[in-house]
Tab-separated table of C-alpha atoms in Angstrom:
chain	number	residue	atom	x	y	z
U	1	UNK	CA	-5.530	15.093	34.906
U	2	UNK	CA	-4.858	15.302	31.166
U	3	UNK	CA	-8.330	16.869	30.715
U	4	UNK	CA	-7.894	19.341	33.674
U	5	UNK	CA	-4.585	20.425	32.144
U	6	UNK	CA	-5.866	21.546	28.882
U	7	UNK	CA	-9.115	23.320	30.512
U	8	UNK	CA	-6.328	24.972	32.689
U	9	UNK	CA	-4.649	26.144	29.359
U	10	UNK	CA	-8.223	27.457	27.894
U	11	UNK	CA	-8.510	29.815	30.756
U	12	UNK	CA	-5.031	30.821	30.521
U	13	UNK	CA	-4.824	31.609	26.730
U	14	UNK	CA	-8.511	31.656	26.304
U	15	UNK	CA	-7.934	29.279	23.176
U	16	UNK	CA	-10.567	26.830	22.792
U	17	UNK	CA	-9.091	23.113	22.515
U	18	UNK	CA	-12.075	20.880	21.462
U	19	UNK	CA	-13.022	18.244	23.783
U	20	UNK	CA	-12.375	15.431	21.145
U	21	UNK	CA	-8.558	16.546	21.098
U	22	UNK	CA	-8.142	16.069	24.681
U	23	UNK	CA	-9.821	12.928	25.021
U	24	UNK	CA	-7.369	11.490	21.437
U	25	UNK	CA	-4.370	12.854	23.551
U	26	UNK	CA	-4.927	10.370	26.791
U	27	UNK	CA	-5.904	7.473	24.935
U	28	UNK	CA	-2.990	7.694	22.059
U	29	UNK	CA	-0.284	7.879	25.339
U	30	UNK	CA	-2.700	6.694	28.361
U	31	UNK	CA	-1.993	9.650	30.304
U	32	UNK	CA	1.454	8.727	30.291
U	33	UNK	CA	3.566	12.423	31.754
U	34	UNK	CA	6.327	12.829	29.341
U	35	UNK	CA	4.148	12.185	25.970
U	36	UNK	CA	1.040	14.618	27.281
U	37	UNK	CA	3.303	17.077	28.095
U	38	UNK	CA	5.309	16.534	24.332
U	39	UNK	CA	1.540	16.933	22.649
U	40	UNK	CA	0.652	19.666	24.445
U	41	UNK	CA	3.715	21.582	23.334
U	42	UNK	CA	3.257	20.362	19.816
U	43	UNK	CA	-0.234	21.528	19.946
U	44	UNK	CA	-0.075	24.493	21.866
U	45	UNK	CA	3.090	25.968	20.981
U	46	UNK	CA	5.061	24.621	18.171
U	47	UNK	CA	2.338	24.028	15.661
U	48	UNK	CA	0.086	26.479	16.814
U	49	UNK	CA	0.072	29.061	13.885
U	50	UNK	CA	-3.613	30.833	14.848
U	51	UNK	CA	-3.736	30.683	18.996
U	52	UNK	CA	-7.321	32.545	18.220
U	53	UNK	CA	-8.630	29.945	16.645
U	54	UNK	CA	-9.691	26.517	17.980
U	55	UNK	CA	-7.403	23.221	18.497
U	56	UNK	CA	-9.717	21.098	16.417
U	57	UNK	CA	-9.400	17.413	15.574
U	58	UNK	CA	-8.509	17.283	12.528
U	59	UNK	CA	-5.485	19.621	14.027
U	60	UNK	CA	-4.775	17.025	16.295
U	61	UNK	CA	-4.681	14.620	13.251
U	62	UNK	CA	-1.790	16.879	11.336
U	63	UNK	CA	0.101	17.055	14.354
U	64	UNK	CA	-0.116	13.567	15.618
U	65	UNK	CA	1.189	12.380	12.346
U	66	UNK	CA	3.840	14.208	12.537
U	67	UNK	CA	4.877	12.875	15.799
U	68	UNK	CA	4.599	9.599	14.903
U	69	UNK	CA	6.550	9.918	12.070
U	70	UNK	CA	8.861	12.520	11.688
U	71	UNK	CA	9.537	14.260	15.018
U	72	UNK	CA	12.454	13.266	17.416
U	73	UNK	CA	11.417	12.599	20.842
U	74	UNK	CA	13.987	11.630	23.574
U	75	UNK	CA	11.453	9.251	25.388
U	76	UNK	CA	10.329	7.486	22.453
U	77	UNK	CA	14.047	6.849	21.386
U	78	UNK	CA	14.716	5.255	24.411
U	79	UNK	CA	12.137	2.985	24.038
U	80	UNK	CA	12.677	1.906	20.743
U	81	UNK	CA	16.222	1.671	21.884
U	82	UNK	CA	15.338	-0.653	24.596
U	83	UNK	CA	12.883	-2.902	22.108
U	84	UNK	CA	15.292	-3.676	19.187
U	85	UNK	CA	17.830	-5.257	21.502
U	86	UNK	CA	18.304	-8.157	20.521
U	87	UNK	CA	17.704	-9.750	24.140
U	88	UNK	CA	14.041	-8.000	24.438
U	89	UNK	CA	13.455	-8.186	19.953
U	90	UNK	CA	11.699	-11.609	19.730
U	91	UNK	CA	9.391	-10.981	23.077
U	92	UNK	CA	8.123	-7.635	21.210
U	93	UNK	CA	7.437	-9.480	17.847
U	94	UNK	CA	5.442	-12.332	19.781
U	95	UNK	CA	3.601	-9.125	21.418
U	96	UNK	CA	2.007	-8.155	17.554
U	97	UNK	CA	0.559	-11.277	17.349
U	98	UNK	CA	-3.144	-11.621	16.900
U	99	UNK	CA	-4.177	-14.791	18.134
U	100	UNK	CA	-3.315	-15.885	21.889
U	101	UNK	CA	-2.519	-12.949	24.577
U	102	UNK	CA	0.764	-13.798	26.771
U	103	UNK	CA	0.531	-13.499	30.168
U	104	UNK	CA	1.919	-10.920	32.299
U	105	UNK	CA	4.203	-12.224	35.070
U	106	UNK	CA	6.337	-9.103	36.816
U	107	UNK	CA	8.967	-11.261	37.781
U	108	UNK	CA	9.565	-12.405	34.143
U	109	UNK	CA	12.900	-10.698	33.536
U	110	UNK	CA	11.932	-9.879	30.181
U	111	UNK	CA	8.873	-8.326	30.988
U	112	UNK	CA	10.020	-6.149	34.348
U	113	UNK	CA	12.436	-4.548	32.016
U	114	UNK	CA	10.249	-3.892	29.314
U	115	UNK	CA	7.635	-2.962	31.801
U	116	UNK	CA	10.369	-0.384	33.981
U	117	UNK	CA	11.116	1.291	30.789
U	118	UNK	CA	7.760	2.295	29.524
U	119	UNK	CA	7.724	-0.141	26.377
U	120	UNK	CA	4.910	-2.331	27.973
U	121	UNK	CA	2.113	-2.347	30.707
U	122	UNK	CA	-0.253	-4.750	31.681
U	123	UNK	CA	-3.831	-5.424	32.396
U	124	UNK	CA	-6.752	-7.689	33.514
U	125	UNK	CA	-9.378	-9.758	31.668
U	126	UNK	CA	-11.347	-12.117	34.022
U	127	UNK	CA	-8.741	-12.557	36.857
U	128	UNK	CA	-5.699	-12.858	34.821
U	129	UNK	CA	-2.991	-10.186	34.260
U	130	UNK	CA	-1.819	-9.959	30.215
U	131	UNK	CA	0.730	-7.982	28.619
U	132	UNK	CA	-0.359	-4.827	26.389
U	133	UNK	CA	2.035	-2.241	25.001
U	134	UNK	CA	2.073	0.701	27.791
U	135	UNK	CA	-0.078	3.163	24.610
U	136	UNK	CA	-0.958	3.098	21.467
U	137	UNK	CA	1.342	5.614	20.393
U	138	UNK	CA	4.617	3.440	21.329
U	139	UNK	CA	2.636	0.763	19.876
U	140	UNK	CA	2.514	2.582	16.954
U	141	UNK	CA	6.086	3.735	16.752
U	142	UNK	CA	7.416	0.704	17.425
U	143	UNK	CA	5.052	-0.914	14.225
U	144	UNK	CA	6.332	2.019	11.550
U	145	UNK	CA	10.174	0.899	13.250
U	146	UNK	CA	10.014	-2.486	12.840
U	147	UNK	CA	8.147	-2.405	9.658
U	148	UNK	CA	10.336	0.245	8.265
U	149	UNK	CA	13.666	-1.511	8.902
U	150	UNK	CA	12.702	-4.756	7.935
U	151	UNK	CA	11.240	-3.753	4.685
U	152	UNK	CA	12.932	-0.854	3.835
U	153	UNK	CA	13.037	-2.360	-0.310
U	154	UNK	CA	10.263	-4.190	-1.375
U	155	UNK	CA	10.914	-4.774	-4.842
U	156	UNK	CA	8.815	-3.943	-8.274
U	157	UNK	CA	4.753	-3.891	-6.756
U	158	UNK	CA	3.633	-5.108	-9.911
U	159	UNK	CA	4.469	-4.849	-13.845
U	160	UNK	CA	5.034	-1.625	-15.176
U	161	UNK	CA	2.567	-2.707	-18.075
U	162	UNK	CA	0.224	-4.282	-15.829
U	163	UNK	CA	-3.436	-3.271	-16.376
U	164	UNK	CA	-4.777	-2.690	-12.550
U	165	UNK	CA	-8.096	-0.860	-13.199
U	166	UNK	CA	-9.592	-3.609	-11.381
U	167	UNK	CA	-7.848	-2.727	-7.874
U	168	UNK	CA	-7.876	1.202	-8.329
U	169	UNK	CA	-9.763	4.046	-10.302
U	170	UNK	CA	-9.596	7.644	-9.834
U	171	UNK	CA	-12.995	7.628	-7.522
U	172	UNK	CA	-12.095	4.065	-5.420
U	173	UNK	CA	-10.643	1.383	-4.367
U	174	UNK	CA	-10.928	-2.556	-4.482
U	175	UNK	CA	-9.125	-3.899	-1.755
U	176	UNK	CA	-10.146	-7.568	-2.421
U	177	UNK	CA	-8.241	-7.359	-5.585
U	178	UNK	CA	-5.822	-4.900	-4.202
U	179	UNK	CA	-5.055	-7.963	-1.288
U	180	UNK	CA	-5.127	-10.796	-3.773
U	181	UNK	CA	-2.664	-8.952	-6.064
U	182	UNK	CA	-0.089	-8.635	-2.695
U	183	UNK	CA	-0.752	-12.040	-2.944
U	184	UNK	CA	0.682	-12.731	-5.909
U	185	UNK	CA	3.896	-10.087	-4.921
U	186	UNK	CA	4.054	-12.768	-2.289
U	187	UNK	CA	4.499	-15.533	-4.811
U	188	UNK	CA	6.732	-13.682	-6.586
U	189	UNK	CA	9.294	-12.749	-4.031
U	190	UNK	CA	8.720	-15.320	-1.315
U	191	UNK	CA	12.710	-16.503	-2.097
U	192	UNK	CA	14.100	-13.164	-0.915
U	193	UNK	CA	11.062	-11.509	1.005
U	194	UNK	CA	11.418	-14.144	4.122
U	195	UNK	CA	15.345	-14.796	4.057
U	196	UNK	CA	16.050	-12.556	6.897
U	197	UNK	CA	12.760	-12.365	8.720
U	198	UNK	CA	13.435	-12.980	12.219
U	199	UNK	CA	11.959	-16.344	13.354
U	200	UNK	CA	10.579	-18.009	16.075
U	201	UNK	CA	13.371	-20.375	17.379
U	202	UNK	CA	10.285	-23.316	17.996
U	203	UNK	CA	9.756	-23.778	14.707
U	204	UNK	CA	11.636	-21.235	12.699
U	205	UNK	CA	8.602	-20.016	10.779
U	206	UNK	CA	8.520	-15.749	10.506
U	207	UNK	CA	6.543	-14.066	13.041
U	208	UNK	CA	3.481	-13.397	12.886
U	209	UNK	CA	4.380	-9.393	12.768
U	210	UNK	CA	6.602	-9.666	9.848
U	211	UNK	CA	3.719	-10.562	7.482
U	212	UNK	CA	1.445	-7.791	9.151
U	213	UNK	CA	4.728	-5.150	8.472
U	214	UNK	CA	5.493	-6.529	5.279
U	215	UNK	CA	1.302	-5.934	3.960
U	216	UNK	CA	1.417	-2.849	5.483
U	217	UNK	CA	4.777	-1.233	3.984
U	218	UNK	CA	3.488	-2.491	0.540
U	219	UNK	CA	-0.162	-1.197	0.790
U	220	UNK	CA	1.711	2.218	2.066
U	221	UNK	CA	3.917	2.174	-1.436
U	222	UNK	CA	1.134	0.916	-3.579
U	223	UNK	CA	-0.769	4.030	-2.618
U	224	UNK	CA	1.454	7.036	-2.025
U	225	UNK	CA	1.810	7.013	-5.687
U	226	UNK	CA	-2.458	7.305	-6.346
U	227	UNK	CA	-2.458	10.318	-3.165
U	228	UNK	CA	-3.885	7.525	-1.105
U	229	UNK	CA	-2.744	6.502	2.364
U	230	UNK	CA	-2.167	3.862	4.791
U	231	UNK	CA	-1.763	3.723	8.937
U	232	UNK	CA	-1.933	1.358	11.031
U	233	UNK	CA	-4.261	1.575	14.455
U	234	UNK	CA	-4.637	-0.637	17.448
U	235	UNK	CA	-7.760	-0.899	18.994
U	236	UNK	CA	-7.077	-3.409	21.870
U	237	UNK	CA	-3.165	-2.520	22.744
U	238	UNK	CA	-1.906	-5.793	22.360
U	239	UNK	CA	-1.872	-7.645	18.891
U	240	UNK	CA	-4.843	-6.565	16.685
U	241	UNK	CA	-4.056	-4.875	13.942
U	242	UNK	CA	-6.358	-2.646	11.622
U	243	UNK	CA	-5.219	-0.428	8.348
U	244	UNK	CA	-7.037	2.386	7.788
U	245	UNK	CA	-6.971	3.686	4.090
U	246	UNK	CA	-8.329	6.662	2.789
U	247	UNK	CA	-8.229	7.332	-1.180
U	248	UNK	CA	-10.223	9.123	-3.293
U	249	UNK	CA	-12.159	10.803	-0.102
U	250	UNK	CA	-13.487	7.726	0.556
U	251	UNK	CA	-12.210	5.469	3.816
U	252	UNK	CA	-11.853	1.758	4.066
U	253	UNK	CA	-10.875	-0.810	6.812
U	254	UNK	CA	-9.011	-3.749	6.684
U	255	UNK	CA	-8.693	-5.638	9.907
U	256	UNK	CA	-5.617	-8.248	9.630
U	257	UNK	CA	-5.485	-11.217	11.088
U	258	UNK	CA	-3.750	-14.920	11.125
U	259	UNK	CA	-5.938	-18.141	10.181
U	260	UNK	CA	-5.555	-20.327	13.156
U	261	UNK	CA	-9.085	-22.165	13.088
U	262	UNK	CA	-12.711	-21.986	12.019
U	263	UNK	CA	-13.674	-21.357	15.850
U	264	UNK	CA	-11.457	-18.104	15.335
U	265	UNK	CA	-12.643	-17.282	11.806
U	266	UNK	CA	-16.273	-17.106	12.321
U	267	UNK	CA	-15.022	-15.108	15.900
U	268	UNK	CA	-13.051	-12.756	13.615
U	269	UNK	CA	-15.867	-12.372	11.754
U	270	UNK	CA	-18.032	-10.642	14.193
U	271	UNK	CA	-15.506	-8.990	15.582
U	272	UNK	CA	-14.178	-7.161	12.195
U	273	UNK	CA	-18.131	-6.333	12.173
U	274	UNK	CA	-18.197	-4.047	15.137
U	275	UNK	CA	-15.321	-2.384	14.110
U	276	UNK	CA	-16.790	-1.153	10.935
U	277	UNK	CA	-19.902	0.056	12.379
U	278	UNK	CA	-17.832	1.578	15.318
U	279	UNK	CA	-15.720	3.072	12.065
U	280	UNK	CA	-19.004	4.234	10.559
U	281	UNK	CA	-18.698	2.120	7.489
U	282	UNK	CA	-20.888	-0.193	5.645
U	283	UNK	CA	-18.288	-2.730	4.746
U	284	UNK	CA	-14.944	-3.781	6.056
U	285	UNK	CA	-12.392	-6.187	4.800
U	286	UNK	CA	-11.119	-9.145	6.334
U	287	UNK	CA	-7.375	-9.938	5.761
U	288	UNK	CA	-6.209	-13.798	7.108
U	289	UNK	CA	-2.629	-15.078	6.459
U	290	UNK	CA	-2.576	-18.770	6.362
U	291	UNK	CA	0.369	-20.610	5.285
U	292	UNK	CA	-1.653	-23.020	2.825
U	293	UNK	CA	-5.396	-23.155	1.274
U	294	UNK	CA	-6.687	-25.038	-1.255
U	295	UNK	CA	-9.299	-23.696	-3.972
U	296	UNK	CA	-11.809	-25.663	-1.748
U	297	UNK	CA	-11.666	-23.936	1.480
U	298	UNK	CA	-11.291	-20.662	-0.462
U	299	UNK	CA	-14.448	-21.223	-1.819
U	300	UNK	CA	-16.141	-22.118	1.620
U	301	UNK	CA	-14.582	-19.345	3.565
U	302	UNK	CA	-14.164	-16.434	1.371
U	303	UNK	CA	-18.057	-15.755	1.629
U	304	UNK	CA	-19.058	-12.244	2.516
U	305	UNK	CA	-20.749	-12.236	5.941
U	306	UNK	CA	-23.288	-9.686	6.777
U	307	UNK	CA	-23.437	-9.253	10.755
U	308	UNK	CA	-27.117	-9.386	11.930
U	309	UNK	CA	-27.178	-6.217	14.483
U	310	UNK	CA	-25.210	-3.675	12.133
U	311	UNK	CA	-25.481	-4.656	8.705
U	312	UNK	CA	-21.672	-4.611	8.211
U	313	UNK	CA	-20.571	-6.183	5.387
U	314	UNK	CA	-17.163	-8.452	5.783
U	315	UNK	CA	-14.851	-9.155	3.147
U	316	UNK	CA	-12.811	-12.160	4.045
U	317	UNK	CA	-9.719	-12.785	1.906
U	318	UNK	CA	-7.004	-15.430	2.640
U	319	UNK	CA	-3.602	-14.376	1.756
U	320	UNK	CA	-1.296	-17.720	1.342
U	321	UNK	CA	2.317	-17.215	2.540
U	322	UNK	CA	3.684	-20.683	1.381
């Protein structure tokens, strides 16, 4: 439907909207009415300054970050509206994790009305139904909204005197160092950067999210200063996370992830692997939060991997919370 509709609008206007556009548009809102329709006005009407000239993807690009970011959109408010409450909050949160899927169960209270109201969907993996967020464009909006509020101060990034030509040049980027220095921000501010984190009530440890929001909103700072810049995407729709960075005309990856086990590691591994070579890169990094590791296991662990069928290069780095 969302590819006849812009075809339909081709013939109509006889503007040419590339095929790459229309097939970004359904999977950024999975064909969902009201967001389709609000990118095909953005696109076709409101920032549409040459109507001769194609609708290319990097159009689509401009445009879709400006609806994610800075244009108001009635059905997007409502959902965000519906996902801060404090009844429905903590559910969401759990929903960023990137371990252990939950399971989608339409007569969970929470879930029917997060489900009726467009904030989630569902969908099946080997007979069993598990909760996704209902696109990647909500999923995205509700990231930069939690992220945003939570973090809105982060505090000095680093020393004003500090030398930090080993993280970033005028021609690239080194994200290992770039990740172990947010480390050390970590260390620095742990007293004040956790104290109102929301927590899960079993053990009363931050979510998993508020580590992944906190990274993000300093990598997004760190850069905007260079010209560089940081979003977040969402390959899967429910809990992994990937930063995409472009600086210096160069693009990097880092895929972001909590340690749970080696079983998961060496999975994450391989996994981080096909994302680079679906990305077209030659390397990606590798970004685990772990609560504790000792020099030993750093040692063991933070060992570039080279995946067998691409040739991707990963980068793990552990990133100690305390």
């Amino acid at each position: 439907e969302v590819d006849y509709m812009y075809h339909w609008y081709e013939r109509e206007s006889g503007q040419v909207v590339e095929q790459e556009v229309i097939d970004r548009v359904y999977y950024e809102t999975q064909g969902q009415p009201g967001l389709v329709s609000w990118l095909g006005e953005l696109l076709t009407e409101q920032y549409n300054d040459d109507p001769t000239a194609p609708i290319t993807a990097d159009r689509f690009e401009e445009v879709y970050s400006l609806a994610v970011n800075a244009l108001p959109n009635s059905n997007v408010l409502n959902i965000i509206s519906k996902a801060r409450q404090e009844k429905y909050r903590d559910f969401i949160l759990g929903l960023f994790r990137t371990g252990e899927k939950i399971h989608f169960a339409y007569d969970d209270p929470q879930m029917n009305f997060l489900y009726l109201n467009g904030v989630i969907d569902w969908e099946s993996e080997n007979g069993r139904q598990f909760v996704k967020f209902s696109s990647p464009f909500v999923q995205k909006r509700l990231f930069n909204y939690f992220a945003r509020t939570l973090y809105r101060e982060t505090g000095p990034l680093y020393d004003p005197f500090e030398d930090l030509s080993d993280i970033i040049t005028e021609t690239g980027l080194n994200i290992e160092n770039l990740l172990r220095r947010y480390e050390r921000y970590l260390r620095d501010n742990r007293q004040w950067l956790w104290r109102e984190a929301p927590r899960r009530r079993s053990d009363m440890r931050p979510y998993e999210a508020v580590y992944h929001f906190n990274l993000y909103v300093y990598l997004d700072k760190f850069l905007e200063q260079y010209g560089g810049r940081v979003w977040p995407e969402f390959p899967t729709g429910n809990g992994k996370v990937d930063l995409l960075i472009k600086y210096a005309g160069r693009r990097y990856a880092v895929e972001v992830k909590s340690f749970a086990s080696v079983y998961e590691y060496r999975r994450a591994l391989r996994q981080a692997a096909r994302y680079g070579a679906e990305l077209g890169l030659e390397e990606i990094t590798l970004a685990m939060f772990v609560e504790a590791v000792d020099e030993e296991n750093r040692a063991r662990y933070e060992v570039e991997y080279v995946d067998e069928g691409s040739g991707v290069r990963v980068r793990p780095v552990f990133i100690e919370t305390g």
